[in-house]
Amino acid sequence: MESQREKLYRYNDLYKQHRDHVRTIQARLKTETLPLITEKFALDKEKLAKVEEYIDDEVTIFRFLKKTRFDLSHAYRKLHAAIEWRLNNNVDAITYPTLPITLFRDPIVHFNGFDVLNRPLVVCRLRNYPQIKKKEREQEDTGDDAEVTFEQLERMGIFCMELGRKYTLEMSRRRENAGWERPLTTHFSVLVDMSGGRVFSWVMHYFCFRLFIFLSFTPSITNSTTITLFLNLSPKKSLQYYQTRLIPFALNLLKTYPSCVGGVYVLNFAPIYHTLWTVAKLVLPEKATSRMLFLDEGSVTEMIKEENLLCEHGGKSTTVYNHETDPILVRYGGKLPTFTTADASANDEDPGEECWPVSLNATATTPTSDGKWAGWRWPGSGGARVEPEGVV
């Protein structure tokens, strides 16, 4: 299996190789797509500028190229559809002030540091999953701002993916300007903390739904076995919503933001999750399972350096998240700044090449004669030696 480090290297090499193709698609989007959508959506100058800004995102263009195996026509069609989806969902108008404050006070997700592959790290706490307003109460003013609607939750999902897109774009450009050998940052990683979560059934339903879809189209497994497994684990009443709305929305969101999530690290999980995942790995393709890892406090530091890992997850970072001082929300989310530049830089520092871990199984604590760190291995990579990004 290709190690995560090798994949990161390969993506950077492909990015350099296909820069001209990226520019070709950008030019076609500007000459063909812009006139069409300007007429179709009656775009004003402000909205048109936002679309042009999206087209200028070379990292996103590359993601679509990679997803379509560098078929320029296919990538163009996908991007055209993505632009129309963004306009239909008014993506550029989804900002911090337009979302319920409760989604930021106790956030489900927020950015915090980097993993060992120098990818931005998103911390996801399932225990902060908000209360959803019942359908019959959605039009009532209950005075309880802890409740949100399904629409608000979906808009929050779009908002978070936009933060990740803009963050990785700026990071890639910043690293390229700094002369990094491999500046491209296409992915961010997600640390999922399942402790105290109220959404055990939500995750279980999603898992079982995806497993059901796969097994249903696997000739060697009978449909009766599949349906029995699915119905035993998924109550019909709850499943209806996830099947008809939430899961299709999530899948469509991932299609619109391809190749953004690089790794999912799961902590504080119930044994049933690990058991189900072990079973799933026997039937699912390796490509679908290689990015998700179930970790304990001992192994999580192999994925995230202790200084980037919060104390509650076994690390040494004492950072307490506060949406009022989150520079990511200010820079990319439309939040008005309430802190100094020094505060922002302290909370949003690019770790740089020199901050890579020396080694987990190192035989040396200094670079080798050719400038490389010796001995570090990506867990699960079959023992293949890997090197820090940007060191040649």
Short mmCIF file of C-alpha atoms in Angstrom, two decimals:
data_model
loop_
_atom_site.label_atom_id
_atom_site.label_comp_id
_atom_site.label_asym_id
_atom_site.label_seq_id
_atom_site.Cartn_x
_atom_site.Cartn_y
_atom_site.Cartn_z
CA MET A 1 0.00 0.00 0.00
CA GLU A 2 1.23 3.50 -0.84
CA SER A 3 2.16 5.35 2.34
CA GLN A 4 0.49 8.64 3.16
CA ARG A 5 3.85 10.36 2.82
CA GLU A 6 4.45 8.84 -0.61
CA LYS A 7 0.98 9.94 -1.65
CA LEU A 8 1.71 13.49 -0.51
CA TYR A 9 4.92 13.48 -2.54
CA ARG A 10 3.11 12.09 -5.58
CA TYR A 11 0.39 14.76 -5.38
CA ASN A 12 3.03 17.49 -5.35
CA ASP A 13 4.80 15.95 -8.33
CA LEU A 14 1.51 15.67 -10.21
CA TYR A 15 0.69 19.27 -9.36
CA LYS A 16 3.95 20.46 -10.92
CA GLN A 17 3.40 18.22 -13.93
CA HIS A 18 -0.14 19.48 -14.58
CA ARG A 19 0.19 23.20 -13.83
CA ASP A 20 -0.41 24.00 -17.50
CA HIS A 21 -3.58 21.90 -17.45
CA VAL A 22 -4.77 23.83 -14.40
CA ARG A 23 -4.28 27.10 -16.29
CA THR A 24 -6.03 25.69 -19.36
CA ILE A 25 -9.15 24.84 -17.35
CA GLN A 26 -9.08 28.21 -15.59
CA ALA A 27 -8.97 29.97 -18.96
CA ARG A 28 -11.86 27.87 -20.29
CA LEU A 29 -13.96 28.55 -17.19
CA LYS A 30 -13.43 32.27 -17.64
CA THR A 31 -14.19 32.32 -21.37
CA GLU A 32 -17.06 29.81 -21.46
CA THR A 33 -18.56 29.37 -18.00
CA LEU A 34 -18.52 32.97 -16.77
CA PRO A 35 -20.68 34.36 -19.62
CA LEU A 36 -23.16 31.49 -19.26
CA ILE A 37 -23.64 31.77 -15.51
CA THR A 38 -23.64 35.57 -15.60
CA GLU A 39 -26.69 35.44 -17.85
CA LYS A 40 -28.33 32.47 -16.10
CA PHE A 41 -27.99 33.83 -12.56
CA ALA A 42 -28.04 37.55 -13.41
CA LEU A 43 -24.80 38.04 -11.51
CA ASP A 44 -23.83 41.48 -10.28
CA LYS A 45 -20.20 42.60 -10.09
CA GLU A 46 -19.76 41.41 -6.52
CA LYS A 47 -21.03 37.88 -7.19
CA LEU A 48 -19.09 37.68 -10.44
CA ALA A 49 -15.91 38.62 -8.58
CA LYS A 50 -16.54 35.80 -6.09
CA VAL A 51 -16.88 33.29 -8.94
CA GLU A 52 -13.66 34.55 -10.51
CA GLU A 53 -11.95 34.21 -7.14
CA TYR A 54 -13.07 30.58 -6.99
CA ILE A 55 -11.80 29.93 -10.53
CA ASP A 56 -8.43 31.40 -9.55
CA ASP A 57 -8.10 28.74 -6.82
CA GLU A 58 -5.47 26.57 -8.47
CA VAL A 59 -5.53 24.00 -5.66
CA THR A 60 -9.25 23.35 -6.14
CA ILE A 61 -8.80 23.08 -9.91
CA PHE A 62 -6.07 20.51 -9.32
CA ARG A 63 -8.34 18.54 -6.95
CA PHE A 64 -10.94 18.20 -9.70
CA LEU A 65 -8.28 17.25 -12.23
CA LYS A 66 -6.95 14.58 -9.90
CA LYS A 67 -10.47 13.31 -9.19
CA THR A 68 -11.18 12.93 -12.91
CA ARG A 69 -7.79 11.32 -13.59
CA PHE A 70 -6.65 14.43 -15.45
CA ASP A 71 -9.38 14.29 -18.06
CA LEU A 72 -9.61 18.00 -18.88
CA SER A 73 -13.11 17.88 -20.38
CA HIS A 74 -14.49 15.86 -17.47
CA ALA A 75 -12.82 18.14 -14.92
CA TYR A 76 -14.23 21.21 -16.68
CA ARG A 77 -17.77 19.81 -16.55
CA LYS A 78 -17.39 18.96 -12.86
CA LEU A 79 -16.14 22.45 -12.08
CA HIS A 80 -18.92 24.06 -14.10
CA ALA A 81 -21.45 22.04 -12.10
CA ALA A 82 -19.68 22.97 -8.85
CA ILE A 83 -19.90 26.67 -9.70
CA GLU A 84 -23.62 26.38 -10.40
CA TRP A 85 -24.08 24.45 -7.14
CA ARG A 86 -22.28 27.23 -5.27
CA LEU A 87 -24.56 29.85 -6.80
CA ASN A 88 -27.71 27.83 -6.16
CA ASN A 89 -26.69 27.43 -2.51
CA ASN A 90 -25.44 31.02 -2.22
CA VAL A 91 -22.18 29.70 -0.76
CA ASP A 92 -20.34 33.02 -0.73
CA ALA A 93 -23.07 34.54 1.44
CA ILE A 94 -22.63 31.90 4.17
CA THR A 95 -20.46 33.69 6.72
CA TYR A 96 -19.92 33.72 10.46
CA PRO A 97 -22.55 36.44 11.12
CA THR A 98 -25.23 34.52 9.19
CA LEU A 99 -24.98 31.33 11.28
CA PRO A 100 -26.33 30.62 14.80
CA ILE A 101 -23.82 31.63 17.45
CA THR A 102 -24.40 28.35 19.30
CA LEU A 103 -22.60 26.52 16.49
CA PHE A 104 -19.45 28.47 17.40
CA ARG A 105 -19.69 28.65 21.19
CA ASP A 106 -19.49 24.88 21.48
CA PRO A 107 -18.39 23.97 17.96
CA ILE A 108 -18.72 20.54 16.44
CA VAL A 109 -15.55 21.27 14.47
CA HIS A 110 -12.72 23.80 14.56
CA PHE A 111 -9.15 23.99 13.26
CA ASN A 112 -6.34 23.34 15.70
CA GLY A 113 -2.72 22.85 14.62
CA PHE A 114 -1.40 20.27 12.17
CA ASP A 115 -0.85 16.54 11.94
CA VAL A 116 2.56 14.95 11.32
CA LEU A 117 2.11 15.34 7.56
CA ASN A 118 1.79 19.10 8.10
CA ARG A 119 -1.87 19.08 7.08
CA PRO A 120 -4.27 21.40 8.94
CA LEU A 121 -6.05 19.51 11.69
CA VAL A 122 -9.78 19.75 12.33
CA VAL A 123 -10.99 18.74 15.79
CA CYS A 124 -14.49 17.25 15.71
CA ARG A 125 -16.32 16.74 19.02
CA LEU A 126 -19.47 14.73 18.53
CA ARG A 127 -20.67 15.65 22.03
CA ASN A 128 -21.22 19.19 20.73
CA TYR A 129 -23.67 18.02 18.08
CA PRO A 130 -26.53 20.53 18.54
CA GLN A 131 -30.14 19.89 19.33
CA ILE A 132 -32.22 19.94 16.15
CA LYS A 133 -35.52 21.77 16.15
CA LYS A 134 -38.50 19.51 15.61
CA LYS A 135 -40.30 20.14 12.35
CA GLU A 136 -43.46 21.39 14.00
CA ARG A 137 -41.46 23.84 16.10
CA GLU A 138 -39.21 25.25 13.41
CA GLN A 139 -41.40 28.31 12.97
CA GLU A 140 -41.72 28.96 16.70
CA ASP A 141 -39.52 31.29 18.70
CA THR A 142 -38.64 29.07 21.63
CA GLY A 143 -35.98 31.38 23.02
CA ASP A 144 -33.56 28.46 23.14
CA ASP A 145 -30.64 29.32 20.87
CA ALA A 146 -29.10 25.92 21.60
CA GLU A 147 -31.42 24.48 18.96
CA VAL A 148 -30.75 24.81 15.25
CA THR A 149 -32.62 23.81 12.13
CA PHE A 150 -31.53 21.21 9.60
CA GLU A 151 -30.97 24.01 7.09
CA GLN A 152 -28.65 25.85 9.48
CA LEU A 153 -26.68 22.68 10.13
CA GLU A 154 -26.28 22.08 6.40
CA ARG A 155 -25.14 25.67 5.88
CA MET A 156 -22.62 25.15 8.67
CA GLY A 157 -21.28 22.11 6.81
CA ILE A 158 -20.77 24.21 3.67
CA PHE A 159 -19.15 26.95 5.76
CA CYS A 160 -16.62 24.54 7.28
CA MET A 161 -15.66 23.10 3.89
CA GLU A 162 -15.17 26.63 2.58
CA LEU A 163 -12.88 27.42 5.50
CA GLY A 164 -10.82 24.34 4.65
CA ARG A 165 -10.68 25.22 0.95
CA LYS A 166 -9.50 28.78 1.56
CA TYR A 167 -7.11 27.77 4.33
CA THR A 168 -5.33 25.10 2.26
CA LEU A 169 -5.16 27.46 -0.74
CA GLU A 170 -3.46 30.20 1.25
CA MET A 171 -1.18 27.67 2.92
CA SER A 172 -0.11 26.26 -0.46
CA ARG A 173 0.60 29.71 -1.84
CA ARG A 174 2.46 30.77 1.29
CA ARG A 175 4.66 27.68 1.23
CA GLU A 176 5.34 28.06 -2.49
CA ASN A 177 6.40 31.67 -1.98
CA ALA A 178 8.66 30.53 0.86
CA GLY A 179 10.43 28.14 -1.51
CA TRP A 180 9.17 24.82 -0.17
CA GLU A 181 10.09 21.88 -2.37
CA ARG A 182 6.59 20.41 -2.00
CA PRO A 183 4.25 23.28 -1.15
CA LEU A 184 0.93 21.78 -2.22
CA THR A 185 -1.54 21.25 0.62
CA THR A 186 -4.70 19.67 -0.76
CA HIS A 187 -5.94 17.92 2.37
CA PHE A 188 -6.80 18.57 5.96
CA SER A 189 -7.14 15.85 8.57
CA VAL A 190 -9.97 15.30 11.04
CA LEU A 191 -9.62 14.17 14.64
CA VAL A 192 -12.99 12.74 15.72
CA ASP A 193 -13.57 12.68 19.48
CA MET A 194 -16.54 10.39 20.13
CA SER A 195 -16.60 10.79 23.91
CA GLY A 196 -19.95 11.84 25.34
CA GLY A 197 -21.47 12.09 21.90
CA ARG A 198 -25.21 12.28 21.47
CA VAL A 199 -24.90 11.11 17.89
CA PHE A 200 -23.89 7.48 18.31
CA SER A 201 -26.90 6.44 16.26
CA TRP A 202 -26.16 9.07 13.58
CA VAL A 203 -22.66 7.73 12.96
CA MET A 204 -23.89 4.14 13.23
CA HIS A 205 -26.62 4.79 10.68
CA TYR A 206 -24.22 6.41 8.27
CA PHE A 207 -21.74 3.56 8.60
CA CYS A 208 -24.41 0.90 8.15
CA PHE A 209 -25.98 2.74 5.25
CA ARG A 210 -22.67 2.89 3.36
CA LEU A 211 -21.91 -0.73 4.20
CA PHE A 212 -25.39 -1.72 3.05
CA ILE A 213 -24.95 0.03 -0.30
CA PHE A 214 -21.65 -1.75 -0.90
CA LEU A 215 -22.87 -5.16 0.16
CA SER A 216 -26.03 -4.84 -1.90
CA PHE A 217 -23.93 -4.73 -5.05
CA THR A 218 -21.55 -7.49 -4.00
CA PRO A 219 -22.65 -10.70 -5.80
CA SER A 220 -20.94 -12.98 -3.29
CA ILE A 221 -23.15 -11.72 -0.46
CA THR A 222 -26.87 -12.38 -0.48
CA ASN A 223 -29.31 -9.53 -0.14
CA SER A 224 -31.07 -11.24 2.75
CA THR A 225 -27.89 -11.24 4.84
CA THR A 226 -27.26 -7.61 3.99
CA ILE A 227 -30.76 -6.46 4.87
CA THR A 228 -30.73 -8.34 8.15
CA LEU A 229 -27.49 -6.68 9.19
CA PHE A 230 -28.76 -3.27 8.17
CA LEU A 231 -32.15 -3.37 9.84
CA ASN A 232 -30.85 -4.84 13.07
CA LEU A 233 -28.51 -1.89 13.53
CA SER A 234 -30.58 0.94 12.11
CA PRO A 235 -33.98 1.96 13.50
CA LYS A 236 -36.32 2.78 10.64
CA LYS A 237 -37.64 6.01 12.10
CA SER A 238 -34.27 7.71 12.41
CA LEU A 239 -32.92 6.19 9.23
CA GLN A 240 -35.53 7.86 7.05
CA TYR A 241 -34.11 11.33 7.63
CA TYR A 242 -30.50 10.29 7.12
CA GLN A 243 -31.29 8.42 3.91
CA THR A 244 -33.49 11.09 2.39
CA ARG A 245 -31.64 14.22 3.40
CA LEU A 246 -28.52 14.24 5.53
CA ILE A 247 -26.53 11.49 3.82
CA PRO A 248 -27.29 12.70 0.25
CA PHE A 249 -26.33 16.22 1.32
CA ALA A 250 -23.05 15.04 2.89
CA LEU A 251 -22.14 12.94 -0.15
CA ASN A 252 -22.92 15.80 -2.52
CA LEU A 253 -20.82 18.13 -0.36
CA LEU A 254 -17.83 15.81 -0.61
CA LYS A 255 -18.26 15.65 -4.40
CA THR A 256 -18.25 19.43 -4.56
CA TYR A 257 -15.14 19.56 -2.37
CA PRO A 258 -13.18 16.54 -3.65
CA SER A 259 -9.90 15.35 -2.13
CA CYS A 260 -10.12 17.64 0.88
CA VAL A 261 -10.20 15.16 3.76
CA GLY A 262 -6.85 13.40 3.95
CA GLY A 263 -7.20 11.36 7.12
CA VAL A 264 -9.74 10.63 9.84
CA TYR A 265 -8.39 9.81 13.29
CA VAL A 266 -11.03 8.43 15.65
CA LEU A 267 -10.59 8.69 19.43
CA ASN A 268 -12.64 7.61 22.45
CA PHE A 269 -14.78 5.20 20.46
CA ALA A 270 -17.00 2.43 21.74
CA PRO A 271 -15.73 -1.11 21.00
CA ILE A 272 -18.62 -1.72 18.59
CA TYR A 273 -17.20 0.89 16.20
CA HIS A 274 -13.84 -0.79 15.97
CA THR A 275 -15.50 -4.18 15.54
CA LEU A 276 -17.72 -2.95 12.72
CA TRP A 277 -14.81 -1.21 11.04
CA THR A 278 -12.73 -4.36 11.23
CA VAL A 279 -15.53 -6.27 9.50
CA ALA A 280 -15.97 -3.55 6.89
CA LYS A 281 -12.28 -3.59 6.00
CA LEU A 282 -12.65 -7.21 4.94
CA VAL A 283 -15.10 -6.31 2.17
CA LEU A 284 -14.44 -2.66 1.35
CA PRO A 285 -11.64 -1.68 -1.06
CA GLU A 286 -8.40 -0.64 0.61
CA LYS A 287 -8.63 2.82 -0.90
CA ALA A 288 -11.87 3.39 1.00
CA THR A 289 -10.50 2.32 4.37
CA SER A 290 -6.87 3.46 4.38
CA ARG A 291 -7.64 6.99 5.55
CA MET A 292 -9.58 6.11 8.69
CA LEU A 293 -7.69 5.06 11.80
CA PHE A 294 -9.06 4.13 15.23
CA LEU A 295 -6.49 5.32 17.76
CA ASP A 296 -5.92 5.23 21.50
CA GLU A 297 -4.02 7.84 23.49
CA GLY A 298 -0.82 5.88 22.99
CA SER A 299 -0.95 5.78 19.20
CA VAL A 300 -2.55 9.15 18.48
CA THR A 301 0.80 10.89 18.98
CA GLU A 302 2.07 8.96 15.96
CA MET A 303 -0.39 10.98 13.88
CA ILE A 304 -0.33 14.31 15.73
CA LYS A 305 2.62 15.80 17.58
CA GLU A 306 2.05 16.26 21.31
CA GLU A 307 2.38 20.04 21.06
CA ASN A 308 -0.43 20.10 18.47
CA LEU A 309 -2.60 17.62 20.37
CA LEU A 310 -4.96 18.97 23.02
CA CYS A 311 -4.50 17.82 26.62
CA GLU A 312 -7.95 16.22 26.59
CA HIS A 313 -6.71 13.92 23.81
CA GLY A 314 -3.43 13.01 25.47
CA GLY A 315 -1.26 15.84 24.15
CA LYS A 316 0.45 18.88 25.63
CA SER A 317 -1.47 21.70 23.97
CA THR A 318 -3.35 23.76 26.55
CA THR A 319 -5.23 25.74 23.91
CA VAL A 320 -8.86 26.41 24.81
CA TYR A 321 -10.90 27.15 21.71
CA ASN A 322 -12.66 30.51 21.64
CA HIS A 323 -14.54 31.58 18.54
CA GLU A 324 -13.95 35.21 19.49
CA THR A 325 -10.20 34.81 18.95
CA ASP A 326 -10.20 32.33 16.06
CA PRO A 327 -8.10 33.83 13.23
CA ILE A 328 -9.47 31.28 10.76
CA LEU A 329 -12.97 32.71 11.19
CA VAL A 330 -11.66 36.24 10.69
CA ARG A 331 -9.51 35.48 7.67
CA TYR A 332 -11.90 33.22 5.78
CA GLY A 333 -15.27 33.27 7.55
CA GLY A 334 -16.33 36.91 7.52
CA LYS A 335 -15.94 37.46 11.27
CA LEU A 336 -14.93 40.93 12.44
CA PRO A 337 -11.59 40.83 14.28
CA THR A 338 -11.67 41.24 18.06
CA PHE A 339 -7.99 40.56 18.71
CA THR A 340 -4.57 41.88 17.75
CA THR A 341 -2.36 40.70 14.90
CA ALA A 342 -0.06 39.13 17.47
CA ASP A 343 -2.94 37.07 18.82
CA ALA A 344 -3.80 35.87 15.32
CA SER A 345 -0.28 34.83 14.44
CA ALA A 346 0.04 32.94 17.71
CA ASN A 347 -3.08 30.95 16.97
CA ASP A 348 -2.47 30.39 13.26
CA GLU A 349 1.23 29.78 12.87
CA ASP A 350 2.33 27.72 9.89
CA PRO A 351 4.57 25.13 11.53
CA GLY A 352 7.12 25.20 8.73
CA GLU A 353 9.46 22.48 7.65
CA GLU A 354 11.61 22.69 10.76
CA CYS A 355 8.69 21.64 12.97
CA TRP A 356 8.43 18.09 11.61
CA PRO A 357 8.84 15.39 14.25
CA VAL A 358 12.38 14.05 14.43
CA SER A 359 11.23 10.45 14.48
CA LEU A 360 8.92 7.99 16.10
CA ASN A 361 11.38 5.15 15.65
CA ALA A 362 14.41 7.30 15.00
CA THR A 363 17.94 6.07 15.06
CA ALA A 364 19.22 9.64 14.96
CA THR A 365 18.07 12.97 16.40
CA THR A 366 19.74 15.13 13.76
CA PRO A 367 19.44 15.24 9.97
CA THR A 368 21.61 12.89 7.97
CA SER A 369 24.47 14.13 5.81
CA ASP A 370 22.12 14.68 2.87
CA GLY A 371 19.77 16.79 5.00
CA LYS A 372 17.06 14.19 5.62
CA TRP A 373 15.61 12.94 8.87
CA ALA A 374 16.31 9.25 9.21
CA GLY A 375 14.10 6.53 10.53
CA TRP A 376 10.60 8.00 10.70
CA ARG A 377 7.91 5.63 9.43
CA TRP A 378 4.26 6.28 8.73
CA PRO A 379 2.30 3.84 10.91
CA GLY A 380 0.73 1.13 8.80
CA SER A 381 2.92 1.86 5.80
CA GLY A 382 4.51 -1.57 5.91
CA GLY A 383 7.75 -0.24 7.28
CA ALA A 384 8.46 2.06 4.35
CA ARG A 385 10.73 4.90 5.38
CA VAL A 386 9.30 8.36 4.85
CA GLU A 387 10.81 11.82 5.04
CA PRO A 388 9.57 15.24 6.15
CA GLU A 389 7.94 17.41 3.52
CA GLY A 390 10.06 20.04 1.89
CA VAL A 391 13.44 18.55 2.83
CA VAL A 392 15.47 17.47 -0.17
#
